């Protein structure tokens, strides 16, 4: 419950009633799409929130939900093989640590999701998922990031938790 009283006016949530709000919402959606998967790290300073996590942990849909439903500029960064080799996240990302929320996921669930995308691959193997999740969690804890578990929360719940934390 939000504690707010209903307005009883239909169409004001996402309609064209207020053109300025509508255009701002479209801009946040475009921002999320243009700053997906670590593209344009140089634009992360414009983000309200940055999600980081392993591949297929729910970063993109959560960013889009934040943009569409809360009008937030949400970017995301997937932890890459290079990051795992170096053992840390890029300085360009860490410069925005105050905006970062880390998504984690149980390795078994991650393997099941990846198996749907690339069946029988090393990418989807339980061994690799365990390794990546553990290494990512080590990075998150080392940098004192807020960690949310995508295993037990829906995209809507993750977005609401992020919104409440800001």
JSON list of N, CA and C in Angstrom, two decimals, residues 19-50:
[
{"chain": "A", "resi": 19, "resn": "UNK", "atom": "N", "xyz": [1.16, 16.55, -21.50]},
{"chain": "A", "resi": 19, "resn": "UNK", "atom": "CA", "xyz": [2.15, 16.29, -22.55]},
{"chain": "A", "resi": 19, "resn": "UNK", "atom": "C", "xyz": [3.57, 16.32, -22.00]},
{"chain": "A", "resi": 20, "resn": "UNK", "atom": "N", "xyz": [3.84, 17.21, -21.07]},
{"chain": "A", "resi": 20, "resn": "UNK", "atom": "CA", "xyz": [5.18, 17.31, -20.49]},
{"chain": "A", "resi": 20, "resn": "UNK", "atom": "C", "xyz": [5.56, 16.02, -19.76]},
{"chain": "A", "resi": 21, "resn": "UNK", "atom": "N", "xyz": [4.64, 15.49, -18.96]},
{"chain": "A", "resi": 21, "resn": "UNK", "atom": "CA", "xyz": [4.90, 14.22, -18.26]},
{"chain": "A", "resi": 21, "resn": "UNK", "atom": "C", "xyz": [5.07, 13.08, -19.25]},
{"chain": "A", "resi": 22, "resn": "UNK", "atom": "N", "xyz": [4.24, 13.07, -20.28]},
{"chain": "A", "resi": 22, "resn": "UNK", "atom": "CA", "xyz": [4.31, 12.02, -21.30]},
{"chain": "A", "resi": 22, "resn": "UNK", "atom": "C", "xyz": [5.67, 12.04, -22.00]},
{"chain": "A", "resi": 23, "resn": "UNK", "atom": "N", "xyz": [6.12, 13.22, -22.41]},
{"chain": "A", "resi": 23, "resn": "UNK", "atom": "CA", "xyz": [7.41, 13.33, -23.09]},
{"chain": "A", "resi": 23, "resn": "UNK", "atom": "C", "xyz": [8.56, 12.95, -22.16]},
{"chain": "A", "resi": 24, "resn": "UNK", "atom": "N", "xyz": [8.46, 13.31, -20.90]},
{"chain": "A", "resi": 24, "resn": "UNK", "atom": "CA", "xyz": [9.50, 12.93, -19.93]},
{"chain": "A", "resi": 24, "resn": "UNK", "atom": "C", "xyz": [9.55, 11.42, -19.78]},
{"chain": "A", "resi": 25, "resn": "UNK", "atom": "N", "xyz": [8.40, 10.78, -19.76]},
{"chain": "A", "resi": 25, "resn": "UNK", "atom": "CA", "xyz": [8.34, 9.32, -19.63]},
{"chain": "A", "resi": 25, "resn": "UNK", "atom": "C", "xyz": [8.97, 8.66, -20.86]},
{"chain": "A", "resi": 26, "resn": "UNK", "atom": "N", "xyz": [8.66, 9.15, -22.04]},
{"chain": "A", "resi": 26, "resn": "UNK", "atom": "CA", "xyz": [9.25, 8.61, -23.28]},
{"chain": "A", "resi": 26, "resn": "UNK", "atom": "C", "xyz": [10.77, 8.78, -23.25]},
{"chain": "A", "resi": 27, "resn": "UNK", "atom": "N", "xyz": [11.23, 9.91, -22.75]},
{"chain": "A", "resi": 27, "resn": "UNK", "atom": "CA", "xyz": [12.67, 10.16, -22.66]},
{"chain": "A", "resi": 27, "resn": "UNK", "atom": "C", "xyz": [13.35, 9.16, -21.73]},
{"chain": "A", "resi": 28, "resn": "UNK", "atom": "N", "xyz": [12.71, 8.83, -20.61]},
{"chain": "A", "resi": 28, "resn": "UNK", "atom": "CA", "xyz": [13.32, 7.87, -19.69]},
{"chain": "A", "resi": 28, "resn": "UNK", "atom": "C", "xyz": [13.37, 6.47, -20.31]},
{"chain": "A", "resi": 29, "resn": "UNK", "atom": "N", "xyz": [12.36, 6.12, -21.09]},
{"chain": "A", "resi": 29, "resn": "UNK", "atom": "CA", "xyz": [12.37, 4.83, -21.78]},
{"chain": "A", "resi": 29, "resn": "UNK", "atom": "C", "xyz": [13.50, 4.80, -22.80]},
{"chain": "A", "resi": 30, "resn": "UNK", "atom": "N", "xyz": [13.64, 5.88, -23.58]},
{"chain": "A", "resi": 30, "resn": "UNK", "atom": "CA", "xyz": [14.73, 5.95, -24.55]},
{"chain": "A", "resi": 30, "resn": "UNK", "atom": "C", "xyz": [16.09, 5.88, -23.86]},
{"chain": "A", "resi": 31, "resn": "UNK", "atom": "N", "xyz": [16.21, 6.53, -22.71]},
{"chain": "A", "resi": 31, "resn": "UNK", "atom": "CA", "xyz": [17.46, 6.48, -21.96]},
{"chain": "A", "resi": 31, "resn": "UNK", "atom": "C", "xyz": [17.78, 5.03, -21.57]},
{"chain": "A", "resi": 32, "resn": "UNK", "atom": "N", "xyz": [16.79, 4.32, -21.05]},
{"chain": "A", "resi": 32, "resn": "UNK", "atom": "CA", "xyz": [17.00, 2.92, -20.64]},
{"chain": "A", "resi": 32, "resn": "UNK", "atom": "C", "xyz": [17.43, 2.06, -21.83]},
{"chain": "A", "resi": 33, "resn": "UNK", "atom": "N", "xyz": [16.80, 2.25, -22.98]},
{"chain": "A", "resi": 33, "resn": "UNK", "atom": "CA", "xyz": [17.15, 1.47, -24.17]},
{"chain": "A", "resi": 33, "resn": "UNK", "atom": "C", "xyz": [18.54, 1.82, -24.69]},
{"chain": "A", "resi": 34, "resn": "UNK", "atom": "N", "xyz": [18.89, 3.10, -24.66]},
{"chain": "A", "resi": 34, "resn": "UNK", "atom": "CA", "xyz": [20.18, 3.54, -25.18]},
{"chain": "A", "resi": 34, "resn": "UNK", "atom": "C", "xyz": [21.34, 3.25, -24.23]},
{"chain": "A", "resi": 35, "resn": "UNK", "atom": "N", "xyz": [21.04, 2.97, -22.97]},
{"chain": "A", "resi": 35, "resn": "UNK", "atom": "CA", "xyz": [22.08, 2.71, -21.97]},
{"chain": "A", "resi": 35, "resn": "UNK", "atom": "C", "xyz": [21.96, 1.30, -21.41]},
{"chain": "A", "resi": 36, "resn": "UNK", "atom": "N", "xyz": [21.55, 0.39, -22.27]},
{"chain": "A", "resi": 36, "resn": "UNK", "atom": "CA", "xyz": [21.39, -1.02, -21.93]},
{"chain": "A", "resi": 36, "resn": "UNK", "atom": "C", "xyz": [22.71, -1.76, -22.12]},
{"chain": "A", "resi": 37, "resn": "UNK", "atom": "N", "xyz": [22.96, -2.74, -21.30]},
{"chain": "A", "resi": 37, "resn": "UNK", "atom": "CA", "xyz": [24.13, -3.61, -21.42]},
{"chain": "A", "resi": 37, "resn": "UNK", "atom": "C", "xyz": [25.46, -2.86, -21.46]},
{"chain": "A", "resi": 38, "resn": "UNK", "atom": "N", "xyz": [25.57, -1.81, -20.65]},
{"chain": "A", "resi": 38, "resn": "UNK", "atom": "CA", "xyz": [26.84, -1.11, -20.52]},
{"chain": "A", "resi": 38, "resn": "UNK", "atom": "C", "xyz": [27.19, -0.21, -21.68]},
{"chain": "A", "resi": 39, "resn": "UNK", "atom": "N", "xyz": [26.25, -0.03, -22.61]},
{"chain": "A", "resi": 39, "resn": "UNK", "atom": "CA", "xyz": [26.51, 0.89, -23.71]},
{"chain": "A", "resi": 39, "resn": "UNK", "atom": "C", "xyz": [26.58, 2.30, -23.15]},
{"chain": "A", "resi": 40, "resn": "UNK", "atom": "N", "xyz": [27.50, 3.07, -23.66]},
{"chain": "A", "resi": 40, "resn": "UNK", "atom": "CA", "xyz": [27.60, 4.49, -23.32]},
{"chain": "A", "resi": 40, "resn": "UNK", "atom": "C", "xyz": [27.84, 4.72, -21.82]},
{"chain": "A", "resi": 41, "resn": "UNK", "atom": "N", "xyz": [28.87, 4.07, -21.28]},
{"chain": "A", "resi": 41, "resn": "UNK", "atom": "CA", "xyz": [29.22, 4.31, -19.87]},
{"chain": "A", "resi": 41, "resn": "UNK", "atom": "C", "xyz": [29.41, 5.79, -19.59]},
{"chain": "A", "resi": 42, "resn": "UNK", "atom": "N", "xyz": [29.80, 6.54, -20.61]},
{"chain": "A", "resi": 42, "resn": "UNK", "atom": "CA", "xyz": [30.01, 7.98, -20.44]},
{"chain": "A", "resi": 42, "resn": "UNK", "atom": "C", "xyz": [28.71, 8.74, -20.20]},
{"chain": "A", "resi": 43, "resn": "UNK", "atom": "N", "xyz": [27.57, 8.09, -20.37]},
{"chain": "A", "resi": 43, "resn": "UNK", "atom": "CA", "xyz": [26.27, 8.73, -20.11]},
{"chain": "A", "resi": 43, "resn": "UNK", "atom": "C", "xyz": [25.66, 8.29, -18.77]},
{"chain": "A", "resi": 44, "resn": "UNK", "atom": "N", "xyz": [26.37, 7.44, -18.04]},
{"chain": "A", "resi": 44, "resn": "UNK", "atom": "CA", "xyz": [25.84, 6.93, -16.77]},
{"chain": "A", "resi": 44, "resn": "UNK", "atom": "C", "xyz": [25.71, 8.03, -15.72]},
{"chain": "A", "resi": 45, "resn": "UNK", "atom": "N", "xyz": [26.42, 9.14, -15.90]},
{"chain": "A", "resi": 45, "resn": "UNK", "atom": "CA", "xyz": [26.27, 10.25, -14.95]},
{"chain": "A", "resi": 45, "resn": "UNK", "atom": "C", "xyz": [24.86, 10.84, -14.99]},
{"chain": "A", "resi": 46, "resn": "UNK", "atom": "N", "xyz": [24.14, 10.62, -16.09]},
{"chain": "A", "resi": 46, "resn": "UNK", "atom": "CA", "xyz": [22.77, 11.12, -16.23]},
{"chain": "A", "resi": 46, "resn": "UNK", "atom": "C", "xyz": [21.73, 10.16, -15.63]},
{"chain": "A", "resi": 47, "resn": "UNK", "atom": "N", "xyz": [22.16, 8.99, -15.20]},
{"chain": "A", "resi": 47, "resn": "UNK", "atom": "CA", "xyz": [21.23, 7.98, -14.68]},
{"chain": "A", "resi": 47, "resn": "UNK", "atom": "C", "xyz": [20.76, 8.32, -13.27]},
{"chain": "A", "resi": 48, "resn": "UNK", "atom": "N", "xyz": [19.51, 7.97, -12.99]},
{"chain": "A", "resi": 48, "resn": "UNK", "atom": "CA", "xyz": [19.00, 8.02, -11.62]},
{"chain": "A", "resi": 48, "resn": "UNK", "atom": "C", "xyz": [19.44, 6.77, -10.87]},
{"chain": "A", "resi": 49, "resn": "UNK", "atom": "N", "xyz": [19.56, 5.67, -11.60]},
{"chain": "A", "resi": 49, "resn": "UNK", "atom": "CA", "xyz": [19.92, 4.38, -11.03]},
{"chain": "A", "resi": 49, "resn": "UNK", "atom": "C", "xyz": [20.66, 3.56, -12.07]},
{"chain": "A", "resi": 50, "resn": "UNK", "atom": "N", "xyz": [21.61, 2.74, -11.60]},
{"chain": "A", "resi": 50, "resn": "UNK", "atom": "CA", "xyz": [22.36, 1.84, -12.48]},
{"chain": "A", "resi": 50, "resn": "UNK", "atom": "C", "xyz": [22.27, 0.44, -11.88]}
]
